Amino acid sequence: MYAFLTGPMLWLSFAICILGCAWRAYMYVKGLSWQLDRVAYGHNTDLAVKGALKSIFHWLIPFASCSWRAKPVFATAFFLLHIGLVIVPIFLYAHVMIVAERFGVSWPTMPDGLADILTILAILAGLFILLRRFGLSEVRIITTRQDLGIMAISLAPLVTGFVAAHQSGDGNGWLLAHIITGEIWLIAVPFTKLSHAVLFFCSRAQIGIDFGTKRGGQRGSGIVW
Amino acid sequence: MPEGIYCNKRPITTEEELKALLSDTRGTKYYEEMLSLEVDREKLWATIQKTCKSRTKTWLDVCARCGLCADSCFLYLVNDCKPEQVPSYKIQSTLGEIVRRKGDVDNAFMRHAMEVAWSQCTCCNRCAMYCPHGIDMGVMMGYTRGLLYSQGFVPWELKIGAGMHRVYRAQMDVTTEDWVETCEWMAEEQQDDWPGLEIPVDKEDADIMYTCNAREPKHYPEDLAEAAILFHIAGENWTVPSEGWEQTSLSMFAGDWEACKLQVENVYAAIDRLKPKRVIGTECGHAHRATVIEGPFWAGRPDGQPPAPYIHYVQWVAEALREGKLKIDPAKRIKQPVTYQDSCNYIRNWGLAETAREILSYLVEPGYLIEMTPNKEHNYCCGGGGGFNGIGKFRPQRNKALLTKRDQILATGAKLVIAPCHNCWDAIRDLEEEYHIHIDWSFLKPLLLKMVIVPEHLKPKDEEEGDEE
């Protein structure tokens, strides 16, 4: 079981995630239409690239957009959750060691203590975002079951991973749960709203191009996001 | 009843149909018939499959339901933060629902969607700046309006408006003859004060071709005269086309994309015919958006550019002041608290915030300009954009929406609002009539005329001699 989950199943999960995301990105770009979108793709390339990068940058960096600054508490929770879900797994010592053992490549890791803190903060941030969904009427009205499911799928690997890392003695059960939930998360990415892992960049780039080439960019006043 | 006599899926294409619809006062029968207008579900779904592509589909799918768009929407804020006014909810419960149900929606749903599309969104695009995923609900609401229009679920005034463009290529029944006569009449009227002033019609190869908003020749032709005087003072070599002079597009508000194309092609044909070096549009935001920003795409121009450089009036004014073509008498600068209304359509959607401030630096004595909060690209809609101003059925909602602008203006303490956009100008006039806050509002042209230094050689000879005596 363990061998299967860390062997073929892991490979399959990664393959589905990466190929699925590539497919989503490909389909997104392929489906763009200058006439329907009313954006002159392929013209003013310099401004387009500038607009796209500016648009992505302002939302990827904490508090770099007006919207993030207007909602500092949510923005903090948002970034903590995403750091826990994306940055921590990549630089976690245990993860990097597995890669090093199997493929002989490695990269810098973060101290376990920091990883623990970031994981706990990410879980708390996730819970806060969930509570916010119910607490604020403007978010409650747009919340769907899928949104709750996505949060469950995202938080499960964090919780199980944290417990597995701290269990003394036989941690096999939690470790297995961590691997399974991690794989579910990977497989879910291309098929659910988690596809924003790649579509965020597509969508942000597109609106960046729109504002950067058509809605003000040519007059040197691309929108300050 | 599949379709009514007044309310149906057919666009207005003849003057007779237009007059018939106009005769239905306030659309009474039209809205009655709408109650039983049938939805052509197959056609609706077929249209969606053909036009709801990558961008819109992704926007609908990836919306994280985070609610950050809520506070970006002035209609949400001004309506006591009603959750139904959250932009994400407005689009998901209309377009999102139509797509999820593959077009299988009924009459009641479509009427509800019509109310949301035309009374709960002015397509101001402000939410696009506040969404982490860059989702532009204004763009999607425009798309939704198109779907609703194609099924006959469109406010009566906008069905008429789109029909006007189809029949007259103008938002009002101003014919070519009416227009040319107005030009002649206005030029003649000014002759005493401005000897040699002309409104040249159909002059080829001029430096400037001027286009305007049909409301100007129809209801306040003095605006055209003011434009002519300012071009005269600036020494511009300009013209107006006899055909293709109207640059507004109520069809854009209605979601009648075919009429949008017909309208803009008419203006572009004038450009092709007269070959001006560039085109200048009047002080109107939506006209600029329709003809210059979106128009090229309707006309099938892949580079997104009109056939000649086409600028908004504030761009010309800023340039004329900068280059000294127009000189302001320092003694006549505005010395009372004044504020500026940034129009969604040429500020947020064309990037002229700083250009407008450049003009103000010439017109307003330092210290007297008080900016609204928020302002520039982040300014709120005037409250009447996207067709909201003109729809009688939604007047109570529109009046409520005006409160945002009223409060923004009141907070500045300004007594005068400069609003170089017809729509904003109308909204501010209406809010003054509705709420009596004792403010004035003005386009740029009359202000400039009050302040501009008139070169000696342009002054009437008699008056000059009289002065000397």
PDB file of C-alpha atoms in Angstrom, chain B residues 160-396:
ATOM      1  CA  ILE B 160     -35.830  52.337 -28.832  1.00  0.00           C
ATOM      2  CA  GLY B 161     -32.296  53.689 -28.464  1.00  0.00           C
ATOM      3  CA  ALA B 162     -30.773  50.775 -30.342  1.00  0.00           C
ATOM      4  CA  GLY B 163     -33.520  51.150 -32.949  1.00  0.00           C
ATOM      5  CA  MET B 164     -32.640  54.835 -33.360  1.00  0.00           C
ATOM      6  CA  HIS B 165     -29.083  53.867 -34.196  1.00  0.00           C
ATOM      7  CA  ARG B 166     -30.315  51.293 -36.674  1.00  0.00           C
ATOM      8  CA  VAL B 167     -32.681  53.723 -38.399  1.00  0.00           C
ATOM      9  CA  TYR B 168     -30.939  57.105 -38.063  1.00  0.00           C
ATOM     10  CA  ARG B 169     -27.379  56.131 -37.076  1.00  0.00           C
ATOM     11  CA  ALA B 170     -27.930  58.419 -34.121  1.00  0.00           C
ATOM     12  CA  GLN B 171     -29.340  57.948 -30.654  1.00  0.00           C
ATOM     13  CA  MET B 172     -32.063  60.432 -31.532  1.00  0.00           C
ATOM     14  CA  ASP B 173     -33.994  61.096 -34.685  1.00  0.00           C
ATOM     15  CA  VAL B 174     -31.497  63.630 -36.002  1.00  0.00           C
ATOM     16  CA  THR B 175     -31.243  63.157 -39.736  1.00  0.00           C
ATOM     17  CA  THR B 176     -28.383  64.214 -41.985  1.00  0.00           C
ATOM     18  CA  GLU B 177     -30.431  67.256 -43.050  1.00  0.00           C
ATOM     19  CA  ASP B 178     -31.205  68.199 -39.437  1.00  0.00           C
ATOM     20  CA  TRP B 179     -27.560  67.932 -38.560  1.00  0.00           C
ATOM     21  CA  VAL B 180     -26.213  69.940 -41.481  1.00  0.00           C
ATOM     22  CA  GLU B 181     -28.868  72.601 -40.907  1.00  0.00           C
ATOM     23  CA  THR B 182     -27.918  72.820 -37.252  1.00  0.00           C
ATOM     24  CA  CYS B 183     -24.284  73.336 -38.241  1.00  0.00           C
ATOM     25  CA  GLU B 184     -25.245  76.135 -40.631  1.00  0.00           C
ATOM     26  CA  TRP B 185     -27.601  77.702 -38.120  1.00  0.00           C
ATOM     27  CA  MET B 186     -25.036  77.672 -35.342  1.00  0.00           C
ATOM     28  CA  ALA B 187     -22.315  79.106 -37.574  1.00  0.00           C
ATOM     29  CA  GLU B 188     -24.646  81.877 -38.692  1.00  0.00           C
ATOM     30  CA  GLU B 189     -25.713  82.696 -35.141  1.00  0.00           C
ATOM     31  CA  GLN B 190     -22.101  83.277 -34.147  1.00  0.00           C
ATOM     32  CA  GLN B 191     -21.164  85.471 -37.083  1.00  0.00           C
ATOM     33  CA  ASP B 192     -21.694  88.786 -35.262  1.00  0.00           C
ATOM     34  CA  ASP B 193     -19.495  87.883 -32.334  1.00  0.00           C
ATOM     35  CA  TRP B 194     -17.055  85.715 -34.241  1.00  0.00           C
ATOM     36  CA  PRO B 195     -16.532  87.021 -37.755  1.00  0.00           C
ATOM     37  CA  GLY B 196     -15.230  84.358 -40.070  1.00  0.00           C
ATOM     38  CA  LEU B 197     -16.335  81.502 -37.820  1.00  0.00           C
ATOM     39  CA  GLU B 198     -17.365  78.438 -39.787  1.00  0.00           C
ATOM     40  CA  ILE B 199     -18.579  74.967 -39.138  1.00  0.00           C
ATOM     41  CA  PRO B 200     -17.140  73.366 -42.248  1.00  0.00           C
ATOM     42  CA  VAL B 201     -19.057  70.293 -43.341  1.00  0.00           C
ATOM     43  CA  ASP B 202     -17.383  67.488 -45.302  1.00  0.00           C
ATOM     44  CA  LYS B 203     -14.054  69.220 -45.826  1.00  0.00           C
ATOM     45  CA  GLU B 204     -11.474  66.687 -46.965  1.00  0.00           C
ATOM     46  CA  ASP B 205      -7.976  66.308 -45.515  1.00  0.00           C
ATOM     47  CA  ALA B 206      -8.640  68.593 -42.556  1.00  0.00           C
ATOM     48  CA  ASP B 207      -6.434  68.324 -39.471  1.00  0.00           C
ATOM     49  CA  ILE B 208      -9.434  67.499 -37.325  1.00  0.00           C
ATOM     50  CA  MET B 209     -12.734  65.777 -37.915  1.00  0.00           C
ATOM     51  CA  TYR B 210     -15.091  66.536 -35.039  1.00  0.00           C
ATOM     52  CA  THR B 211     -17.825  64.133 -33.933  1.00  0.00           C
ATOM     53  CA  CYS B 212     -20.397  64.596 -31.225  1.00  0.00           C
ATOM     54  CA  ASN B 213     -23.332  63.313 -29.245  1.00  0.00           C
ATOM     55  CA  ALA B 214     -26.723  63.535 -30.975  1.00  0.00           C
ATOM     56  CA  ARG B 215     -28.139  65.226 -27.904  1.00  0.00           C
ATOM     57  CA  GLU B 216     -26.033  68.260 -28.747  1.00  0.00           C
ATOM     58  CA  PRO B 217     -27.637  69.104 -32.117  1.00  0.00           C
ATOM     59  CA  LYS B 218     -31.000  67.931 -30.795  1.00  0.00           C
ATOM     60  CA  HIS B 219     -31.232  69.617 -27.389  1.00  0.00           C
ATOM     61  CA  TYR B 220     -28.323  71.986 -26.821  1.00  0.00           C
ATOM     62  CA  PRO B 221     -26.847  73.057 -30.127  1.00  0.00           C
ATOM     63  CA  GLU B 222     -24.902  75.782 -28.308  1.00  0.00           C
ATOM     64  CA  ASP B 223     -22.460  73.015 -27.390  1.00  0.00           C
ATOM     65  CA  LEU B 224     -21.645  72.649 -31.073  1.00  0.00           C
ATOM     66  CA  ALA B 225     -21.257  76.424 -31.353  1.00  0.00           C
ATOM     67  CA  GLU B 226     -18.898  76.401 -28.372  1.00  0.00           C
ATOM     68  CA  ALA B 227     -16.813  73.667 -29.944  1.00  0.00           C
ATOM     69  CA  ALA B 228     -16.655  75.695 -33.158  1.00  0.00           C
ATOM     70  CA  ILE B 229     -15.609  78.872 -31.326  1.00  0.00           C
ATOM     71  CA  LEU B 230     -12.855  77.078 -29.448  1.00  0.00           C
ATOM     72  CA  PHE B 231     -11.518  75.483 -32.634  1.00  0.00           C
ATOM     73  CA  HIS B 232     -11.733  78.946 -34.223  1.00  0.00           C
ATOM     74  CA  ILE B 233      -9.739  80.571 -31.425  1.00  0.00           C
ATOM     75  CA  ALA B 234      -7.211  77.750 -31.497  1.00  0.00           C
ATOM     76  CA  GLY B 235      -6.831  78.237 -35.238  1.00  0.00           C
ATOM     77  CA  GLU B 236      -7.640  74.649 -36.048  1.00  0.00           C
ATOM     78  CA  ASN B 237      -8.284  73.392 -39.558  1.00  0.00           C
ATOM     79  CA  TRP B 238     -11.333  71.286 -38.835  1.00  0.00           C
ATOM     80  CA  THR B 239     -14.496  69.793 -40.235  1.00  0.00           C
ATOM     81  CA  VAL B 240     -17.562  67.790 -39.383  1.00  0.00           C
ATOM     82  CA  PRO B 241     -18.897  65.001 -41.573  1.00  0.00           C
ATOM     83  CA  SER B 242     -22.446  65.270 -42.883  1.00  0.00           C
ATOM     84  CA  GLU B 243     -22.788  61.508 -42.293  1.00  0.00           C
ATOM     85  CA  GLY B 244     -21.043  59.737 -39.442  1.00  0.00           C
ATOM     86  CA  TRP B 245     -21.010  62.717 -37.054  1.00  0.00           C
ATOM     87  CA  GLU B 246     -22.706  60.860 -34.182  1.00  0.00           C
ATOM     88  CA  GLN B 247     -20.390  58.859 -32.001  1.00  0.00           C
ATOM     89  CA  THR B 248     -22.631  57.673 -29.175  1.00  0.00           C
ATOM     90  CA  SER B 249     -24.064  54.202 -28.950  1.00  0.00           C
ATOM     91  CA  LEU B 250     -27.162  53.459 -26.954  1.00  0.00           C
ATOM     92  CA  SER B 251     -26.959  50.112 -28.709  1.00  0.00           C
ATOM     93  CA  MET B 252     -23.892  49.415 -26.543  1.00  0.00           C
ATOM     94  CA  PHE B 253     -26.003  50.041 -23.443  1.00  0.00           C
ATOM     95  CA  ALA B 254     -28.731  47.822 -24.916  1.00  0.00           C
ATOM     96  CA  GLY B 255     -26.393  44.979 -25.858  1.00  0.00           C
ATOM     97  CA  ASP B 256     -27.393  45.218 -29.523  1.00  0.00           C
ATOM     98  CA  TRP B 257     -24.004  44.365 -30.979  1.00  0.00           C
ATOM     99  CA  GLU B 258     -25.158  44.408 -34.559  1.00  0.00           C
ATOM    100  CA  ALA B 259     -26.402  47.981 -34.181  1.00  0.00           C
ATOM    101  CA  CYS B 260     -23.101  48.885 -32.507  1.00  0.00           C
ATOM    102  CA  LYS B 261     -21.286  47.690 -35.586  1.00  0.00           C
ATOM    103  CA  LEU B 262     -23.580  49.590 -37.961  1.00  0.00           C
ATOM    104  CA  GLN B 263     -23.189  52.762 -35.909  1.00  0.00           C
ATOM    105  CA  VAL B 264     -19.422  52.708 -35.625  1.00  0.00           C
ATOM    106  CA  GLU B 265     -18.902  51.746 -39.256  1.00  0.00           C
ATOM    107  CA  ASN B 266     -20.829  54.864 -40.190  1.00  0.00           C
ATOM    108  CA  VAL B 267     -18.322  57.023 -38.318  1.00  0.00           C
ATOM    109  CA  TYR B 268     -15.358  55.115 -39.714  1.00  0.00           C
ATOM    110  CA  ALA B 269     -16.757  55.535 -43.221  1.00  0.00           C
ATOM    111  CA  ALA B 270     -16.712  59.300 -42.657  1.00  0.00           C
ATOM    112  CA  ILE B 271     -13.067  59.058 -41.613  1.00  0.00           C
ATOM    113  CA  ASP B 272     -12.248  57.057 -44.729  1.00  0.00           C
ATOM    114  CA  ARG B 273     -14.127  59.523 -46.888  1.00  0.00           C
ATOM    115  CA  LEU B 274     -12.780  62.779 -45.471  1.00  0.00           C
ATOM    116  CA  LYS B 275      -9.295  61.516 -44.539  1.00  0.00           C
ATOM    117  CA  PRO B 276      -8.712  63.830 -41.571  1.00  0.00           C
ATOM    118  CA  LYS B 277      -5.352  63.695 -39.792  1.00  0.00           C
ATOM    119  CA  ARG B 278      -7.205  62.825 -36.612  1.00  0.00           C
ATOM    120  CA  VAL B 279     -10.638  62.779 -35.069  1.00  0.00           C
ATOM    121  CA  ILE B 280     -11.788  64.499 -31.904  1.00  0.00           C
ATOM    122  CA  GLY B 281     -14.884  63.443 -30.060  1.00  0.00           C
ATOM    123  CA  THR B 282     -17.018  65.599 -27.820  1.00  0.00           C
ATOM    124  CA  GLU B 283     -17.210  65.571 -24.016  1.00  0.00           C
ATOM    125  CA  CYS B 284     -18.918  62.239 -23.703  1.00  0.00           C
ATOM    126  CA  GLY B 285     -17.586  59.149 -22.060  1.00  0.00           C
ATOM    127  CA  HIS B 286     -19.730  56.416 -23.503  1.00  0.00           C
ATOM    128  CA  ALA B 287     -19.460  57.888 -26.992  1.00  0.00           C
ATOM    129  CA  HIS B 288     -15.713  57.685 -26.708  1.00  0.00           C
ATOM    130  CA  ARG B 289     -15.877  54.138 -25.451  1.00  0.00           C
ATOM    131  CA  ALA B 290     -18.241  53.067 -28.195  1.00  0.00           C
ATOM    132  CA  THR B 291     -16.420  54.665 -31.095  1.00  0.00           C
ATOM    133  CA  VAL B 292     -12.805  54.589 -30.022  1.00  0.00           C
ATOM    134  CA  ILE B 293     -12.283  51.882 -27.389  1.00  0.00           C
ATOM    135  CA  GLU B 294     -14.732  49.104 -28.281  1.00  0.00           C
ATOM    136  CA  GLY B 295     -15.737  50.271 -31.753  1.00  0.00           C
ATOM    137  CA  PRO B 296     -12.660  49.032 -33.610  1.00  0.00           C
ATOM    138  CA  PHE B 297     -13.448  45.508 -32.454  1.00  0.00           C
ATOM    139  CA  TRP B 298     -17.083  45.687 -33.545  1.00  0.00           C
ATOM    140  CA  ALA B 299     -15.876  46.954 -36.897  1.00  0.00           C
ATOM    141  CA  GLY B 300     -13.510  43.985 -37.157  1.00  0.00           C
ATOM    142  CA  ARG B 301     -10.230  45.849 -36.829  1.00  0.00           C
ATOM    143  CA  PRO B 302      -7.798  43.385 -35.206  1.00  0.00           C
ATOM    144  CA  ASP B 303      -5.347  46.067 -34.057  1.00  0.00           C
ATOM    145  CA  GLY B 304      -8.117  47.651 -31.998  1.00  0.00           C
ATOM    146  CA  GLN B 305      -7.509  51.079 -33.528  1.00  0.00           C
ATOM    147  CA  PRO B 306      -9.943  53.333 -35.369  1.00  0.00           C
ATOM    148  CA  PRO B 307      -8.992  54.263 -38.969  1.00  0.00           C
ATOM    149  CA  ALA B 308      -7.373  57.525 -37.803  1.00  0.00           C
ATOM    150  CA  PRO B 309      -6.059  58.641 -34.412  1.00  0.00           C
ATOM    151  CA  TYR B 310      -9.189  59.416 -32.412  1.00  0.00           C
ATOM    152  CA  ILE B 311      -9.003  61.354 -29.172  1.00  0.00           C
ATOM    153  CA  HIS B 312     -11.353  62.443 -26.413  1.00  0.00           C
ATOM    154  CA  TYR B 313     -12.140  66.129 -25.974  1.00  0.00           C
ATOM    155  CA  VAL B 314     -10.063  66.451 -22.819  1.00  0.00           C
ATOM    156  CA  GLN B 315      -7.029  65.277 -24.792  1.00  0.00           C
ATOM    157  CA  TRP B 316      -7.514  68.067 -27.293  1.00  0.00           C
ATOM    158  CA  VAL B 317      -8.105  70.680 -24.588  1.00  0.00           C
ATOM    159  CA  ALA B 318      -4.997  69.613 -22.664  1.00  0.00           C
ATOM    160  CA  GLU B 319      -2.950  69.769 -25.838  1.00  0.00           C
ATOM    161  CA  ALA B 320      -4.371  73.162 -26.874  1.00  0.00           C
ATOM    162  CA  LEU B 321      -3.559  74.628 -23.447  1.00  0.00           C
ATOM    163  CA  ARG B 322      -0.115  73.037 -23.348  1.00  0.00           C
ATOM    164  CA  GLU B 323       0.797  74.320 -26.796  1.00  0.00           C
ATOM    165  CA  GLY B 324      -0.702  77.741 -26.205  1.00  0.00           C
ATOM    166  CA  LYS B 325      -3.375  77.399 -28.883  1.00  0.00           C
ATOM    167  CA  LEU B 326      -5.777  78.335 -26.122  1.00  0.00           C
ATOM    168  CA  LYS B 327      -4.543  80.773 -23.477  1.00  0.00           C
ATOM    169  CA  ILE B 328      -6.318  81.277 -20.194  1.00  0.00           C
ATOM    170  CA  ASP B 329      -6.668  84.730 -18.667  1.00  0.00           C
ATOM    171  CA  PRO B 330      -5.142  84.283 -15.187  1.00  0.00           C
ATOM    172  CA  ALA B 331      -7.606  86.767 -13.721  1.00  0.00           C
ATOM    173  CA  LYS B 332     -10.491  84.603 -14.810  1.00  0.00           C
ATOM    174  CA  ARG B 333      -9.299  81.319 -13.335  1.00  0.00           C
ATOM    175  CA  ILE B 334     -11.796  79.534 -11.116  1.00  0.00           C
ATOM    176  CA  LYS B 335     -11.523  80.840  -7.568  1.00  0.00           C
ATOM    177  CA  GLN B 336     -14.183  78.825  -5.820  1.00  0.00           C
ATOM    178  CA  PRO B 337     -14.070  75.281  -4.459  1.00  0.00           C
ATOM    179  CA  VAL B 338     -14.310  73.020  -7.478  1.00  0.00           C
ATOM    180  CA  THR B 339     -14.126  69.283  -8.028  1.00  0.00           C
ATOM    181  CA  TYR B 340     -13.741  67.021 -11.036  1.00  0.00           C
ATOM    182  CA  GLN B 341     -15.901  64.051 -11.977  1.00  0.00           C
ATOM    183  CA  ASP B 342     -13.717  61.288 -13.430  1.00  0.00           C
ATOM    184  CA  SER B 343     -15.818  59.445 -15.970  1.00  0.00           C
ATOM    185  CA  CYS B 344     -15.518  55.648 -15.977  1.00  0.00           C
ATOM    186  CA  ASN B 345     -15.428  55.487 -19.727  1.00  0.00           C
ATOM    187  CA  TYR B 346     -12.498  57.706 -20.582  1.00  0.00           C
ATOM    188  CA  ILE B 347     -10.655  57.733 -17.255  1.00  0.00           C
ATOM    189  CA  ARG B 348     -10.744  54.097 -16.106  1.00  0.00           C
ATOM    190  CA  ASN B 349     -11.189  52.779 -19.613  1.00  0.00           C
ATOM    191  CA  TRP B 350      -8.895  55.101 -21.562  1.00  0.00           C
ATOM    192  CA  GLY B 351      -6.391  56.408 -19.031  1.00  0.00           C
ATOM    193  CA  LEU B 352      -6.953  60.170 -19.042  1.00  0.00           C
ATOM    194  CA  ALA B 353      -6.848  60.890 -15.299  1.00  0.00           C
ATOM    195  CA  GLU B 354      -3.634  62.897 -15.484  1.00  0.00           C
ATOM    196  CA  THR B 355      -4.631  64.601 -18.734  1.00  0.00           C
ATOM    197  CA  ALA B 356      -7.739  65.893 -16.999  1.00  0.00           C
ATOM    198  CA  ARG B 357      -5.641  67.178 -14.084  1.00  0.00           C
ATOM    199  CA  GLU B 358      -3.390  68.970 -16.541  1.00  0.00           C
ATOM    200  CA  ILE B 359      -6.422  70.908 -17.799  1.00  0.00           C
ATOM    201  CA  LEU B 360      -7.463  71.727 -14.256  1.00  0.00           C
ATOM    202  CA  SER B 361      -4.008  73.134 -13.543  1.00  0.00           C
ATOM    203  CA  TYR B 362      -4.740  75.796 -16.167  1.00  0.00           C
ATOM    204  CA  LEU B 363      -8.349  76.469 -15.232  1.00  0.00           C
ATOM    205  CA  VAL B 364      -8.360  76.439 -11.454  1.00  0.00           C
ATOM    206  CA  GLU B 365      -6.465  78.780  -9.170  1.00  0.00           C
ATOM    207  CA  PRO B 366      -4.142  76.691  -6.986  1.00  0.00           C
ATOM    208  CA  GLY B 367      -5.794  75.566  -3.796  1.00  0.00           C
ATOM    209  CA  TYR B 368      -9.334  75.557  -5.137  1.00  0.00           C
ATOM    210  CA  LEU B 369      -9.409  72.072  -6.615  1.00  0.00           C
ATOM    211  CA  ILE B 370     -10.676  69.540  -4.118  1.00  0.00           C
ATOM    212  CA  GLU B 371     -10.447  65.968  -5.289  1.00  0.00           C
ATOM    213  CA  MET B 372     -13.246  63.513  -4.677  1.00  0.00           C
ATOM    214  CA  THR B 373     -12.530  60.428  -2.631  1.00  0.00           C
ATOM    215  CA  PRO B 374     -11.865  58.049  -4.298  1.00  0.00           C
ATOM    216  CA  ASN B 375     -10.829  59.635  -7.573  1.00  0.00           C
ATOM    217  CA  LYS B 376      -9.097  59.097 -10.905  1.00  0.00           C
ATOM    218  CA  GLU B 377      -9.228  55.427 -11.989  1.00  0.00           C
ATOM    219  CA  HIS B 378     -10.759  54.517  -8.652  1.00  0.00           C
ATOM    220  CA  ASN B 379     -13.621  56.977  -8.873  1.00  0.00           C
ATOM    221  CA  TYR B 380     -17.174  55.697  -8.571  1.00  0.00           C
ATOM    222  CA  CYS B 381     -19.642  55.817 -11.431  1.00  0.00           C
ATOM    223  CA  CYS B 382     -21.753  58.996 -11.533  1.00  0.00           C
ATOM    224  CA  GLY B 383     -24.705  56.792 -10.671  1.00  0.00           C
ATOM    225  CA  GLY B 384     -26.365  56.917 -14.047  1.00  0.00           C
ATOM    226  CA  GLY B 385     -23.908  55.163 -16.335  1.00  0.00           C
ATOM    227  CA  GLY B 386     -24.462  52.221 -18.643  1.00  0.00           C
ATOM    228  CA  GLY B 387     -27.899  53.449 -19.691  1.00  0.00           C
ATOM    229  CA  PHE B 388     -29.201  53.728 -16.117  1.00  0.00           C
ATOM    230  CA  ASN B 389     -29.986  57.441 -16.605  1.00  0.00           C
ATOM    231  CA  GLY B 390     -32.409  56.812 -19.410  1.00  0.00           C
ATOM    232  CA  ILE B 391     -34.522  53.935 -18.121  1.00  0.00           C
ATOM    233  CA  GLY B 392     -37.811  55.111 -16.630  1.00  0.00           C
ATOM    234  CA  LYS B 393     -38.647  51.702 -15.180  1.00  0.00           C
ATOM    235  CA  PHE B 394     -35.540  51.816 -13.000  1.00  0.00           C
ATOM    236  CA  ARG B 395     -35.686  55.484 -12.042  1.00  0.00           C
ATOM    237  CA  PRO B 396     -36.100  54.822  -8.280  1.00  0.00           C
TER     238      PRO B 396
END
